CSV table of C-alpha atoms in Angstrom, one decimal:
chain,number,residue,atom,x,y,z
A,36,UNK,CA,93.5,105.3,75.5
A,37,UNK,CA,94.4,102.4,77.8
A,38,UNK,CA,98.0,102.3,76.4
A,39,UNK,CA,98.2,106.1,76.9
A,40,UNK,CA,97.0,105.9,80.5
A,41,UNK,CA,99.4,103.0,81.2
A,42,UNK,CA,102.3,104.9,79.7
A,43,UNK,CA,101.6,108.1,81.7
A,44,UNK,CA,101.4,106.1,85.0
A,45,UNK,CA,104.6,104.3,84.1
A,46,UNK,CA,106.5,107.5,83.2
A,47,UNK,CA,105.3,109.0,86.5
A,48,UNK,CA,106.9,106.1,88.4
A,49,UNK,CA,110.1,106.2,86.4
A,50,UNK,CA,110.5,110.0,87.0
A,51,UNK,CA,109.9,109.7,90.7
A,52,UNK,CA,111.7,106.4,91.4
A,53,UNK,CA,114.6,106.4,88.9
A,54,UNK,CA,115.1,110.2,88.6
A,55,UNK,CA,116.3,110.3,84.9
A,56,UNK,CA,118.2,113.3,83.6
A,57,UNK,CA,115.2,114.8,81.8
A,58,UNK,CA,112.4,115.5,84.3
A,59,UNK,CA,109.1,117.4,84.0
A,60,UNK,CA,109.3,121.1,84.6
A,61,UNK,CA,105.9,121.5,86.3
A,62,UNK,CA,103.8,119.8,89.0
A,63,UNK,CA,102.6,116.3,87.9
A,64,UNK,CA,100.5,115.3,90.9
A,65,UNK,CA,97.8,112.8,89.9
A,66,UNK,CA,95.6,110.7,92.1
A,67,UNK,CA,95.4,107.8,89.6
A,68,UNK,CA,99.2,107.8,89.2
A,69,UNK,CA,99.7,107.7,93.0
A,70,UNK,CA,97.3,104.8,93.2
A,71,UNK,CA,99.3,103.0,90.4
A,72,UNK,CA,102.5,103.7,92.3
A,73,UNK,CA,101.1,102.1,95.5
A,74,UNK,CA,99.9,99.1,93.5
A,75,UNK,CA,103.3,98.7,91.8
A,76,UNK,CA,105.1,98.6,95.2
A,77,UNK,CA,102.5,96.2,96.6
A,78,UNK,CA,102.8,93.7,93.7
A,79,UNK,CA,106.6,94.2,93.7
A,80,UNK,CA,106.7,93.1,97.3
A,81,UNK,CA,104.6,90.0,96.6
A,82,UNK,CA,106.9,88.9,93.7
A,83,UNK,CA,110.0,89.7,95.8
A,84,UNK,CA,108.7,87.7,98.8
A,85,UNK,CA,108.0,84.7,96.5
A,86,UNK,CA,111.6,84.7,95.3
A,87,UNK,CA,113.1,84.5,98.9
A,88,UNK,CA,114.5,81.2,100.2
A,89,UNK,CA,114.7,82.4,103.9
A,90,UNK,CA,111.2,82.0,105.4
A,91,UNK,CA,112.2,84.3,108.3
A,92,UNK,CA,112.6,87.2,105.9
A,93,UNK,CA,109.4,86.2,104.1
A,94,UNK,CA,107.5,86.7,107.3
A,95,UNK,CA,109.0,90.2,107.6
A,96,UNK,CA,108.1,91.2,104.1
A,97,UNK,CA,104.5,90.0,104.7
A,98,UNK,CA,104.3,92.8,107.2
A,99,UNK,CA,105.3,95.3,104.5
A,100,UNK,CA,102.7,94.0,102.1
A,101,UNK,CA,100.1,94.3,104.8
A,102,UNK,CA,101.2,97.8,105.4
A,103,UNK,CA,100.8,98.7,101.7
A,104,UNK,CA,97.4,97.0,101.6
A,105,UNK,CA,96.2,99.1,104.5
A,106,UNK,CA,97.7,102.2,102.9
A,107,UNK,CA,95.6,101.6,99.7
A,108,UNK,CA,92.5,100.7,101.6
A,109,UNK,CA,92.1,103.9,103.7
A,110,UNK,CA,91.7,106.2,100.7
A,111,UNK,CA,88.6,106.8,98.7
A,112,UNK,CA,88.3,107.1,94.9
A,113,UNK,CA,89.5,110.7,95.0
A,114,UNK,CA,92.7,109.7,96.9
A,115,UNK,CA,91.4,111.3,100.2
A,116,UNK,CA,91.3,109.6,103.6
A,117,UNK,CA,88.0,107.8,104.3
A,118,UNK,CA,86.9,108.1,107.9
A,119,UNK,CA,85.1,104.7,108.1
A,120,UNK,CA,87.9,102.8,106.3
A,121,UNK,CA,90.5,104.5,108.5
A,122,UNK,CA,88.7,103.6,111.7
A,123,UNK,CA,88.3,100.0,110.5
A,124,UNK,CA,92.0,99.6,109.8
A,125,UNK,CA,93.0,101.3,113.1
A,126,UNK,CA,90.9,99.0,115.2
A,127,UNK,CA,91.9,95.9,113.3
A,128,UNK,CA,95.7,96.6,113.5
A,129,UNK,CA,97.4,93.5,114.7
A,130,UNK,CA,100.4,93.4,117.1
A,131,UNK,CA,103.5,95.1,115.5
A,132,UNK,CA,101.3,96.0,112.5
A,133,UNK,CA,102.0,99.3,110.7
A,134,UNK,CA,99.4,101.8,109.5
A,135,UNK,CA,100.9,104.5,107.2
A,136,UNK,CA,98.7,107.5,106.9
A,137,UNK,CA,99.6,110.1,104.2
A,138,UNK,CA,98.1,113.5,105.3
A,139,UNK,CA,98.4,114.9,101.8
A,140,UNK,CA,97.5,118.6,102.3
A,141,UNK,CA,99.8,119.0,105.3
A,142,UNK,CA,102.9,117.5,103.6
A,143,UNK,CA,103.0,115.0,106.4
A,144,UNK,CA,102.9,111.3,107.2
A,145,UNK,CA,101.7,109.6,110.4
A,146,UNK,CA,102.9,106.1,111.2
A,147,UNK,CA,100.8,104.1,113.7
A,148,UNK,CA,102.1,100.9,115.2
A,149,UNK,CA,100.3,98.7,117.7
A,150,UNK,CA,102.8,97.3,120.2
A,151,UNK,CA,101.2,95.1,122.9
A,152,UNK,CA,99.0,97.4,125.0
A,153,UNK,CA,99.9,100.7,123.4
A,154,UNK,CA,99.8,102.5,120.0
A,155,UNK,CA,102.9,104.3,118.8
A,156,UNK,CA,102.3,107.5,116.8
A,157,UNK,CA,105.2,108.9,114.7
A,158,UNK,CA,105.1,112.0,112.6
A,159,UNK,CA,107.1,112.8,109.5
A,160,UNK,CA,107.8,115.8,107.4
A,161,UNK,CA,107.8,114.6,103.7
A,162,UNK,CA,108.8,117.3,101.2
A,163,UNK,CA,111.8,119.4,102.3
A,164,UNK,CA,111.5,123.1,101.9
A,165,UNK,CA,112.3,124.4,98.4
A,166,UNK,CA,114.9,126.8,99.8
A,167,UNK,CA,116.8,123.9,101.4
A,168,UNK,CA,116.6,121.8,98.3
A,169,UNK,CA,117.9,124.6,96.0
A,170,UNK,CA,120.7,125.5,98.5
A,171,UNK,CA,121.9,121.9,98.7
A,172,UNK,CA,124.6,120.9,96.3
A,173,UNK,CA,124.2,117.1,96.7
A,174,UNK,CA,121.8,115.0,98.7
A,175,UNK,CA,119.8,116.2,101.7
A,176,UNK,CA,120.6,114.5,105.0
A,177,UNK,CA,117.3,113.8,106.8
A,178,UNK,CA,116.3,111.9,109.9
A,179,UNK,CA,113.1,109.9,110.3
A,180,UNK,CA,110.7,109.8,112.1
A,181,UNK,CA,110.2,113.2,113.9
A,182,UNK,CA,108.2,113.4,117.1
A,183,UNK,CA,107.1,110.0,118.5
A,184,UNK,CA,104.4,109.5,121.1
A,185,UNK,CA,103.0,106.3,122.8
A,186,UNK,CA,99.3,106.1,123.8
A,187,UNK,CA,97.6,103.4,125.7
A,188,UNK,CA,95.5,101.0,123.6
A,189,UNK,CA,92.4,101.5,125.7
A,190,UNK,CA,92.4,105.1,124.8
A,191,UNK,CA,92.3,104.3,121.0
A,192,UNK,CA,89.5,101.9,121.7
A,193,UNK,CA,87.5,104.7,123.3
A,194,UNK,CA,84.9,105.9,120.8
A,195,UNK,CA,85.1,109.6,121.6
A,196,UNK,CA,88.9,109.7,121.3
A,197,UNK,CA,89.0,107.7,118.1
A,198,UNK,CA,86.3,109.8,116.4
A,199,UNK,CA,88.0,113.0,117.3
A,200,UNK,CA,91.4,111.7,116.1
A,201,UNK,CA,90.0,110.5,112.8
A,202,UNK,CA,87.9,113.6,112.2
A,203,UNK,CA,91.0,115.7,112.8
A,204,UNK,CA,93.0,113.6,110.3
A,205,UNK,CA,90.3,113.8,107.7
A,206,UNK,CA,90.1,117.6,108.0
A,207,UNK,CA,93.9,118.0,107.9
A,208,UNK,CA,94.0,115.8,104.8
A,209,UNK,CA,91.6,118.0,102.9
A,210,UNK,CA,92.5,121.6,104.1
A,211,UNK,CA,95.8,123.3,103.6
A,212,UNK,CA,97.3,125.4,106.4
A,213,UNK,CA,97.3,128.9,104.7
A,214,UNK,CA,99.4,130.4,107.6
A,215,UNK,CA,102.0,127.7,107.1
A,216,UNK,CA,102.7,128.8,103.5
A,217,UNK,CA,105.7,131.0,102.7
A,218,UNK,CA,107.0,132.4,99.4
A,219,UNK,CA,110.1,130.4,98.2
A,220,UNK,CA,113.3,132.4,98.0
A,221,UNK,CA,116.5,132.0,96.0
A,222,UNK,CA,119.7,134.0,95.9
A,223,UNK,CA,121.1,136.1,93.0
A,224,UNK,CA,124.8,136.2,91.9
A,225,UNK,CA,125.5,138.7,94.7
A,226,UNK,CA,124.0,136.6,97.4
A,227,UNK,CA,120.8,138.8,97.8
A,228,UNK,CA,117.5,137.1,98.6
A,229,UNK,CA,115.0,137.0,95.7
A,230,UNK,CA,111.3,136.1,96.0
A,231,UNK,CA,110.2,133.8,93.3
A,232,UNK,CA,107.0,134.7,91.4
A,233,UNK,CA,105.2,131.4,91.7
A,234,UNK,CA,103.2,129.2,94.1
A,235,UNK,CA,104.1,129.0,97.7
A,236,UNK,CA,106.9,126.9,99.1
A,237,UNK,CA,106.1,123.4,100.4
A,238,UNK,CA,103.6,123.3,103.3
A,239,UNK,CA,104.9,123.4,106.8
A,240,UNK,CA,103.6,120.2,108.4
A,241,UNK,CA,103.3,121.8,111.9
A,242,UNK,CA,99.6,120.9,112.3
A,243,UNK,CA,100.6,117.2,112.3
A,244,UNK,CA,104.1,117.3,113.6
A,245,UNK,CA,103.4,120.0,116.1
A,246,UNK,CA,99.7,120.4,117.1
A,247,UNK,CA,98.4,116.8,116.7
A,248,UNK,CA,101.5,115.3,118.3
A,249,UNK,CA,101.3,117.7,121.2
A,250,UNK,CA,97.7,116.7,121.9
A,251,UNK,CA,98.7,113.0,121.7
A,252,UNK,CA,101.7,113.6,124.0
A,253,UNK,CA,99.3,115.2,126.6
A,254,UNK,CA,97.3,112.0,126.6
A,255,UNK,CA,100.2,109.6,126.4
A,256,UNK,CA,104.0,110.0,126.7
A,257,UNK,CA,107.1,110.7,124.6
A,258,UNK,CA,108.5,107.5,123.0
A,259,UNK,CA,112.2,107.0,122.4
A,260,UNK,CA,112.4,105.1,119.1
A,261,UNK,CA,115.3,104.1,116.8
A,262,UNK,CA,115.6,106.6,113.9
A,263,UNK,CA,117.0,106.3,110.4
A,264,UNK,CA,119.1,108.7,108.4
A,265,UNK,CA,118.4,109.1,104.7
A,266,UNK,CA,120.4,111.0,102.1
A,267,UNK,CA,117.6,111.9,99.8
A,268,UNK,CA,117.8,113.3,96.3
A,269,UNK,CA,115.3,116.1,95.8
A,270,UNK,CA,114.5,118.4,92.9
A,271,UNK,CA,112.6,121.6,92.4
A,272,UNK,CA,112.1,122.2,88.7
A,273,UNK,CA,110.1,124.9,87.1
A,274,UNK,CA,109.9,126.3,83.5
A,275,UNK,CA,107.0,128.4,82.3
A,276,UNK,CA,104.6,126.9,84.9
A,277,UNK,CA,102.9,128.1,88.1
A,278,UNK,CA,103.8,125.1,90.3
A,279,UNK,CA,107.2,123.3,90.2
A,280,UNK,CA,107.9,119.6,89.8
A,281,UNK,CA,109.0,118.0,93.1
A,282,UNK,CA,109.8,114.4,93.9
A,283,UNK,CA,106.7,112.5,95.1
A,284,UNK,CA,106.1,112.9,98.9
A,285,UNK,CA,104.1,109.7,98.7
A,286,UNK,CA,107.2,107.8,97.3
A,287,UNK,CA,109.3,109.1,100.2
A,288,UNK,CA,106.7,108.1,102.7
A,289,UNK,CA,106.5,104.6,101.3
A,290,UNK,CA,110.3,104.2,101.4
A,291,UNK,CA,110.6,105.6,105.0
A,292,UNK,CA,107.7,103.5,106.2
A,293,UNK,CA,109.1,100.3,104.7
A,294,UNK,CA,112.7,101.0,105.9
A,295,UNK,CA,111.5,101.7,109.5
A,296,UNK,CA,109.4,98.5,109.4
A,297,UNK,CA,112.2,96.3,108.2
A,298,UNK,CA,115.0,98.0,110.2
A,299,UNK,CA,113.2,97.7,113.6
A,300,UNK,CA,111.2,94.6,113.3
A,301,UNK,CA,114.0,92.7,111.5
A,302,UNK,CA,116.1,92.8,114.6
A,303,UNK,CA,113.3,92.4,117.1
A,304,UNK,CA,111.0,89.8,115.5
A,305,UNK,CA,113.1,87.9,113.0
A,306,UNK,CA,116.6,87.2,114.3
A,307,UNK,CA,119.1,86.6,111.6
A,308,UNK,CA,117.2,88.6,109.0
A,309,UNK,CA,119.0,91.8,108.1
A,310,UNK,CA,116.2,94.3,107.6
A,311,UNK,CA,118.4,97.1,106.2
A,312,UNK,CA,120.0,94.8,103.6
A,313,UNK,CA,116.5,93.4,102.7
A,314,UNK,CA,115.2,97.0,102.1
A,315,UNK,CA,118.1,97.8,99.7
A,316,UNK,CA,117.6,94.5,97.9
A,317,UNK,CA,113.9,95.2,97.5
A,318,UNK,CA,114.5,98.7,96.1
A,319,UNK,CA,116.8,97.1,93.4
A,320,UNK,CA,114.2,94.4,92.7
A,321,UNK,CA,111.4,97.0,92.4
A,322,UNK,CA,113.4,99.0,89.8
A,323,UNK,CA,113.7,95.7,87.8
A,324,UNK,CA,110.0,95.1,88.3
A,325,UNK,CA,109.2,98.5,86.8
A,326,UNK,CA,111.6,97.9,83.9
A,327,UNK,CA,109.8,94.7,83.2
A,328,UNK,CA,106.4,96.5,82.8
A,329,UNK,CA,104.6,95.3,79.6
A,330,UNK,CA,104.5,98.9,78.3
A,331,UNK,CA,108.2,99.5,78.7
A,332,UNK,CA,109.3,97.6,75.6
A,333,UNK,CA,106.5,98.9,73.4
A,334,UNK,CA,106.2,102.5,74.4
A,335,UNK,CA,109.3,103.8,76.2
A,336,UNK,CA,112.1,105.5,74.1
A,337,UNK,CA,115.4,103.7,73.8
A,338,UNK,CA,117.4,106.3,75.7
A,339,UNK,CA,115.1,106.0,78.7
A,340,UNK,CA,115.3,102.3,78.7
A,341,UNK,CA,119.1,102.6,78.7
A,342,UNK,CA,119.1,105.1,81.6
A,343,UNK,CA,116.9,102.7,83.7
A,344,UNK,CA,119.3,99.8,83.0
A,345,UNK,CA,122.3,102.0,83.9
A,346,UNK,CA,120.6,103.0,87.2
A,347,UNK,CA,119.9,99.4,88.1
A,348,UNK,CA,123.5,98.3,87.1
A,349,UNK,CA,124.9,101.0,89.4
A,350,UNK,CA,122.8,99.7,92.3
A,351,UNK,CA,123.9,96.1,91.6
A,352,UNK,CA,127.6,97.2,91.8
A,353,UNK,CA,127.0,99.2,95.0
A,354,UNK,CA,125.2,96.3,96.7
A,355,UNK,CA,128.1,93.9,96.0
A,356,UNK,CA,126.5,90.6,97.0
A,357,UNK,CA,123.3,91.0,95.0
A,358,UNK,CA,124.3,88.5,92.3
A,359,UNK,CA,124.3,85.6,94.8
A,360,UNK,CA,120.8,86.4,96.1
A,361,UNK,CA,117.9,84.1,94.9
A,362,UNK,CA,115.8,87.0,93.7
A,363,UNK,CA,118.6,88.3,91.5
A,364,UNK,CA,117.7,85.8,88.7
A,365,UNK,CA,114.6,87.9,87.9
A,366,UNK,CA,116.7,91.1,87.7
A,367,UNK,CA,119.3,89.4,85.5
A,368,UNK,CA,116.7,88.0,83.1
A,369,UNK,CA,115.0,91.4,82.8
A,370,UNK,CA,118.3,93.2,82.1
A,371,UNK,CA,119.3,90.6,79.5
A,372,UNK,CA,115.9,90.9,77.7
A,373,UNK,CA,116.0,94.7,77.5
A,374,UNK,CA,119.7,94.7,76.5
A,375,UNK,CA,118.9,92.3,73.7
A,376,UNK,CA,116.0,94.3,72.6
A,377,UNK,CA,118.1,97.5,72.4
A,378,UNK,CA,120.8,95.7,70.4
A,379,UNK,CA,118.4,94.1,67.9
A,380,UNK,CA,116.6,97.4,67.3
A,381,UNK,CA,119.9,99.3,66.9
A,382,UNK,CA,121.1,96.7,64.4
A,383,UNK,CA,117.7,96.9,62.5
A,384,UNK,CA,118.0,100.7,62.5
A,385,UNK,CA,121.5,100.6,61.1
A,386,UNK,CA,120.4,98.2,58.3
A,387,UNK,CA,117.5,100.5,57.3
A,388,UNK,CA,119.7,103.5,57.2
A,389,UNK,CA,122.6,101.9,55.4
A,390,UNK,CA,123.0,102.7,51.7
A,391,UNK,CA,124.7,100.6,49.0
A,392,UNK,CA,127.2,102.6,47.1
A,393,UNK,CA,128.5,101.5,43.7
A,394,UNK,CA,132.3,101.9,44.0
A,395,UNK,CA,133.3,99.8,41.0
A,396,UNK,CA,134.4,102.9,39.1
A,397,UNK,CA,137.1,103.5,41.6
A,398,UNK,CA,139.1,100.6,40.2
A,399,UNK,CA,139.8,102.6,37.0
A,400,UNK,CA,141.0,105.8,38.7
A,401,UNK,CA,144.3,107.2,37.6
A,402,UNK,CA,145.4,109.8,40.1
A,403,UNK,CA,148.3,110.9,37.8
A,404,UNK,CA,146.0,111.7,34.9
A,405,UNK,CA,143.1,112.9,37.0
């Protein structure tokens, strides 16, 4: 049973991070798998940080590990936001510390950053609308974060404000906005709109990105912050199921939170450390870290192992200078081990399937007489 649970959690991570050709055709949301995903990213960050030579970048990655630690702490056993834990992390947030709050039922994320005497609140829409995903031929071009508001720190320290904010987030995390649901549509061969007979489209995050941010803006002020552009690969897959498979909104939230953290603070706090490059290097390292999972060699099919290796190889080629990085030794070793495993098992399979044919009679053949 332990192997089965480990395999399911691993496959969940592979599907949402690697996006192999064969993906599930129905919703695979699972609280335990999401917790395992956060733990994998957290431990991957720790291993990646240890492999760095530049201590300046190590300091920057420590902020990312702290962010992931907080992200795991604020949820209860059921994966829902916990009011006491959320309040504790909000009050204990250090200067330039990141608190990433996944508001699950609203399809939204809220980033909270303490900067000197103010708190910066940034909202994000996570899953794109199904209609946009299905209409897009390639990657979706998206900008993060959305609305950004700065609030004075003394206001966050005020008990009444803090309790109201946390109670609102707890409620939004648990209750879906029924009015924000729309039926997904597709187009037929003649360009006519068709309503699909299945569950609603992705939730409109307006209660977070609109209502909550408007209230915060009334108490604070609009913040002009650097934004990032991501070309995201999204999927909406459905076959004989009520709810479709979509790429994990949690995984997108983790990526955007880390990239914003590294991109901004890399330039401001750690001169000489390229945050954008560091983010791409970690993504490559994380894929190798997952490939090195103990269950991968024992339980994963060979074709999936090959696909994972191909995806990592493609990233190495795109990166260009990865092979000279100190952390690359780990990736190279993992790739060598998996490649050797596939070759040995393929040779063994060929030996088992080979048949010895007695062809000695062919020496006496006479084609003229025969």
